[in-house]
Amino acid sequence: PSCMLGRALVRQQALHWLTMAASAHRSTDRFERALSSVDISSSPRVQLVYPARAADMSIGGTITASILEGTSVAVLDSSFNPPTCAHMHMLRTVAERFGASHRLLLLATQNADKPVVGASLVQRLQMMELLARAEVGESTLCGITAHPLFVDKAMALRRLYGDG
């Protein structure tokens, strides 16, 4: 009997890991599509990748007004190699201090001053999503841009959120 229970637990754990792997594969495809949608040769834009409903509503760098209308956003722009609880603490603190209704973890596909080394961009996006999912509600968003300069990111964020 204990051997049968052991085999059942092993099967259950194997199924769990297969489910997790399939989910990771789907997110890999989603993130690869998002990464290919931002281009340094195009005008600056931010592509939201999490939560899914925000990413799905993203159209050409803008989002339909229903999701972001009347919102304010605190942005943490980082390499996220890897994203950490310290990143979330900084973002949460700034959002609370300035009364921002949303928080955005923003990853640039290239940096102005250093190459992308370590974790791949897809892996970074997966880790960023895990951090955002751990937050209460859906007020933490994840986004990407191809533009490394702050002035370009500011322009892209203004297009995304408006002048508010």
mmCIF file of C-alpha atoms in Angstrom:
data_model
loop_
_atom_site.group_PDB
_atom_site.id
_atom_site.type_symbol
_atom_site.label_atom_id
_atom_site.label_comp_id
_atom_site.label_asym_id
_atom_site.label_seq_id
_atom_site.Cartn_x
_atom_site.Cartn_y
_atom_site.Cartn_z
ATOM 1 C CA PRO A 1 0.000 0.000 0.000
ATOM 2 C CA SER A 2 2.720 2.525 0.865
ATOM 3 C CA CYS A 3 4.489 1.729 -2.426
ATOM 4 C CA MET A 4 1.266 2.451 -4.336
ATOM 5 C CA LEU A 5 0.868 5.717 -2.445
ATOM 6 C CA GLY A 6 4.476 6.605 -3.268
ATOM 7 C CA ARG A 7 3.916 5.938 -6.985
ATOM 8 C CA ALA A 8 0.736 8.023 -6.928
ATOM 9 C CA LEU A 9 2.618 10.928 -5.354
ATOM 10 C CA VAL A 10 5.404 10.627 -7.919
ATOM 11 C CA ARG A 11 2.823 10.623 -10.741
ATOM 12 C CA GLN A 12 1.068 13.628 -9.212
ATOM 13 C CA GLN A 13 4.345 15.524 -8.895
ATOM 14 C CA ALA A 14 5.342 14.584 -12.451
ATOM 15 C CA LEU A 15 1.990 15.859 -13.734
ATOM 16 C CA HIS A 16 2.489 19.095 -11.797
ATOM 17 C CA TRP A 17 5.935 19.615 -13.367
ATOM 18 C CA LEU A 18 4.622 18.812 -16.852
ATOM 19 C CA THR A 19 1.839 21.351 -16.361
ATOM 20 C CA MET A 20 4.372 23.936 -15.175
ATOM 21 C CA ALA A 21 6.629 23.204 -18.177
ATOM 22 C CA ALA A 22 3.700 23.584 -20.602
ATOM 23 C CA SER A 23 2.748 26.878 -18.964
ATOM 24 C CA ALA A 24 6.345 28.104 -19.153
ATOM 25 C CA HIS A 25 6.455 27.149 -22.849
ATOM 26 C CA ARG A 26 3.275 29.143 -23.551
ATOM 27 C CA SER A 27 4.696 32.157 -21.706
ATOM 28 C CA THR A 28 7.955 31.765 -23.642
ATOM 29 C CA ASP A 29 6.051 32.019 -26.928
ATOM 30 C CA ARG A 30 4.045 34.993 -25.634
ATOM 31 C CA PHE A 31 7.181 36.806 -24.485
ATOM 32 C CA GLU A 32 9.043 36.074 -27.721
ATOM 33 C CA ARG A 33 6.131 37.567 -29.701
ATOM 34 C CA ALA A 34 6.142 40.631 -27.455
ATOM 35 C CA LEU A 35 9.906 41.038 -27.817
ATOM 36 C CA SER A 36 9.634 40.869 -31.596
ATOM 37 C CA SER A 37 6.888 43.521 -31.520
ATOM 38 C CA VAL A 38 9.206 46.255 -30.214
ATOM 39 C CA ASP A 39 11.830 47.611 -32.580
ATOM 40 C CA ILE A 40 14.577 50.178 -32.033
ATOM 41 C CA SER A 41 14.072 51.520 -35.576
ATOM 42 C CA SER A 42 10.409 52.324 -34.847
ATOM 43 C CA SER A 43 9.087 55.185 -32.770
ATOM 44 C CA PRO A 44 9.410 54.553 -29.027
ATOM 45 C CA ARG A 45 6.669 52.461 -27.470
ATOM 46 C CA VAL A 46 6.024 50.261 -24.477
ATOM 47 C CA GLN A 47 4.463 46.841 -25.010
ATOM 48 C CA LEU A 48 2.706 45.531 -21.923
ATOM 49 C CA VAL A 49 3.213 41.805 -21.308
ATOM 50 C CA TYR A 50 1.472 41.366 -17.933
ATOM 51 C CA PRO A 51 -1.292 41.110 -16.896
ATOM 52 C CA ALA A 52 -2.591 39.270 -19.923
ATOM 53 C CA ARG A 53 -5.700 41.434 -20.251
ATOM 54 C CA ALA A 54 -3.528 44.562 -20.421
ATOM 55 C CA ALA A 55 -1.193 42.937 -22.930
ATOM 56 C CA ASP A 56 -4.138 41.765 -25.049
ATOM 57 C CA MET A 57 -5.599 45.269 -25.090
ATOM 58 C CA SER A 58 -2.318 46.810 -26.201
ATOM 59 C CA ILE A 59 -2.737 48.030 -29.764
ATOM 60 C CA GLY A 60 0.204 49.652 -31.502
ATOM 61 C CA GLY A 61 1.707 50.965 -28.299
ATOM 62 C CA THR A 62 -1.530 52.326 -26.882
ATOM 63 C CA ILE A 63 -4.120 50.692 -24.721
ATOM 64 C CA THR A 64 -7.825 51.170 -24.920
ATOM 65 C CA ALA A 65 -8.879 53.798 -22.403
ATOM 66 C CA SER A 66 -10.867 51.416 -20.224
ATOM 67 C CA ILE A 67 -7.825 49.863 -18.566
ATOM 68 C CA LEU A 68 -5.675 52.923 -17.876
ATOM 69 C CA GLU A 69 -8.094 55.834 -17.913
ATOM 70 C CA GLY A 70 -7.489 58.114 -14.955
ATOM 71 C CA THR A 71 -4.554 56.097 -13.652
ATOM 72 C CA SER A 72 -1.151 57.170 -12.505
ATOM 73 C CA VAL A 73 1.878 54.936 -12.727
ATOM 74 C CA ALA A 74 5.144 54.470 -10.872
ATOM 75 C CA VAL A 75 7.798 53.060 -13.204
ATOM 76 C CA LEU A 76 10.862 51.033 -12.315
ATOM 77 C CA ASP A 77 13.146 50.751 -15.322
ATOM 78 C CA SER A 78 15.818 48.130 -14.768
ATOM 79 C CA SER A 79 17.809 45.302 -16.353
ATOM 80 C CA PHE A 80 16.077 42.830 -13.997
ATOM 81 C CA ASN A 81 19.009 40.406 -14.062
ATOM 82 C CA PRO A 82 17.422 39.014 -11.979
ATOM 83 C CA PRO A 83 14.369 40.881 -10.714
ATOM 84 C CA THR A 84 14.314 40.799 -6.929
ATOM 85 C CA CYS A 85 12.137 41.633 -3.956
ATOM 86 C CA ALA A 86 14.255 44.782 -3.618
ATOM 87 C CA HIS A 87 12.981 45.931 -7.027
ATOM 88 C CA MET A 88 9.395 45.436 -5.852
ATOM 89 C CA HIS A 89 10.089 47.190 -2.546
ATOM 90 C CA MET A 90 11.450 50.269 -4.359
ATOM 91 C CA LEU A 91 8.534 50.319 -6.793
ATOM 92 C CA ARG A 92 5.939 49.794 -4.064
ATOM 93 C CA THR A 93 7.494 52.528 -1.895
ATOM 94 C CA VAL A 94 7.480 55.094 -4.713
ATOM 95 C CA ALA A 95 3.920 54.182 -5.732
ATOM 96 C CA GLU A 96 2.705 54.619 -2.156
ATOM 97 C CA ARG A 97 4.651 57.848 -1.647
ATOM 98 C CA PHE A 98 3.229 59.473 -4.790
ATOM 99 C CA GLY A 99 -0.201 57.829 -4.775
ATOM 100 C CA ALA A 100 0.251 55.934 -8.040
ATOM 101 C CA SER A 101 -2.605 53.575 -8.848
ATOM 102 C CA HIS A 102 -0.413 51.293 -10.984
ATOM 103 C CA ARG A 103 3.163 50.082 -10.920
ATOM 104 C CA LEU A 104 5.185 49.186 -14.010
ATOM 105 C CA LEU A 105 8.263 46.990 -14.192
ATOM 106 C CA LEU A 106 9.884 48.158 -17.448
ATOM 107 C CA LEU A 107 12.567 46.191 -19.292
ATOM 108 C CA ALA A 108 14.486 47.579 -22.266
ATOM 109 C CA THR A 109 15.599 45.051 -24.848
ATOM 110 C CA GLN A 110 18.902 46.889 -24.998
ATOM 111 C CA ASN A 111 20.740 49.184 -22.636
ATOM 112 C CA ALA A 112 22.479 52.442 -23.447
ATOM 113 C CA ASP A 113 25.627 51.525 -21.544
ATOM 114 C CA LYS A 114 26.015 47.739 -21.432
ATOM 115 C CA PRO A 115 25.214 44.572 -23.348
ATOM 116 C CA VAL A 116 22.504 42.148 -22.261
ATOM 117 C CA VAL A 117 24.321 39.355 -20.405
ATOM 118 C CA GLY A 118 23.186 36.665 -17.990
ATOM 119 C CA ALA A 119 19.519 35.712 -18.087
ATOM 120 C CA SER A 120 17.852 35.953 -21.492
ATOM 121 C CA LEU A 121 15.207 38.615 -22.044
ATOM 122 C CA VAL A 122 12.502 35.914 -22.041
ATOM 123 C CA GLN A 123 13.780 34.577 -18.712
ATOM 124 C CA ARG A 124 13.779 38.094 -17.263
ATOM 125 C CA LEU A 125 10.202 38.647 -18.411
ATOM 126 C CA GLN A 126 9.154 35.336 -16.853
ATOM 127 C CA MET A 127 10.761 36.345 -13.543
ATOM 128 C CA MET A 128 9.217 39.823 -13.706
ATOM 129 C CA GLU A 129 5.794 38.274 -14.228
ATOM 130 C CA LEU A 130 6.299 36.034 -11.202
ATOM 131 C CA LEU A 131 7.074 39.093 -9.073
ATOM 132 C CA ALA A 132 4.054 40.977 -10.427
ATOM 133 C CA ARG A 133 1.753 37.988 -9.848
ATOM 134 C CA ALA A 134 2.870 37.854 -6.219
ATOM 135 C CA GLU A 135 1.452 41.344 -5.671
ATOM 136 C CA VAL A 136 -2.130 41.831 -4.518
ATOM 137 C CA GLY A 137 -4.512 42.717 -7.346
ATOM 138 C CA GLU A 138 -3.480 43.508 -10.892
ATOM 139 C CA SER A 139 -1.972 46.910 -10.239
ATOM 140 C CA THR A 140 1.571 45.777 -11.107
ATOM 141 C CA LEU A 141 2.207 45.641 -14.832
ATOM 142 C CA CYS A 142 5.201 44.378 -16.798
ATOM 143 C CA GLY A 143 6.313 45.987 -20.024
ATOM 144 C CA ILE A 144 9.111 46.092 -22.541
ATOM 145 C CA THR A 145 10.582 48.674 -24.858
ATOM 146 C CA ALA A 146 13.332 48.553 -27.448
ATOM 147 C CA HIS A 147 14.576 52.025 -26.596
ATOM 148 C CA PRO A 148 17.394 52.419 -24.076
ATOM 149 C CA LEU A 149 17.235 56.193 -23.502
ATOM 150 C CA PHE A 150 15.059 57.688 -20.764
ATOM 151 C CA VAL A 151 13.773 60.436 -23.055
ATOM 152 C CA ASP A 152 12.459 57.793 -25.481
ATOM 153 C CA LYS A 153 10.955 55.742 -22.651
ATOM 154 C CA ALA A 154 9.213 58.853 -21.316
ATOM 155 C CA MET A 155 7.745 59.519 -24.765
ATOM 156 C CA ALA A 156 6.558 55.905 -25.039
ATOM 157 C CA LEU A 157 5.011 56.005 -21.557
ATOM 158 C CA ARG A 158 3.224 59.261 -22.370
ATOM 159 C CA ARG A 159 1.757 57.592 -25.477
ATOM 160 C CA LEU A 160 0.674 54.621 -23.345
ATOM 161 C CA TYR A 161 -0.789 56.514 -20.389
ATOM 162 C CA GLY A 162 -1.536 59.933 -21.798
ATOM 163 C CA ASP A 163 -0.482 63.261 -20.312
ATOM 164 C CA GLY A 164 -2.103 62.618 -16.916
#
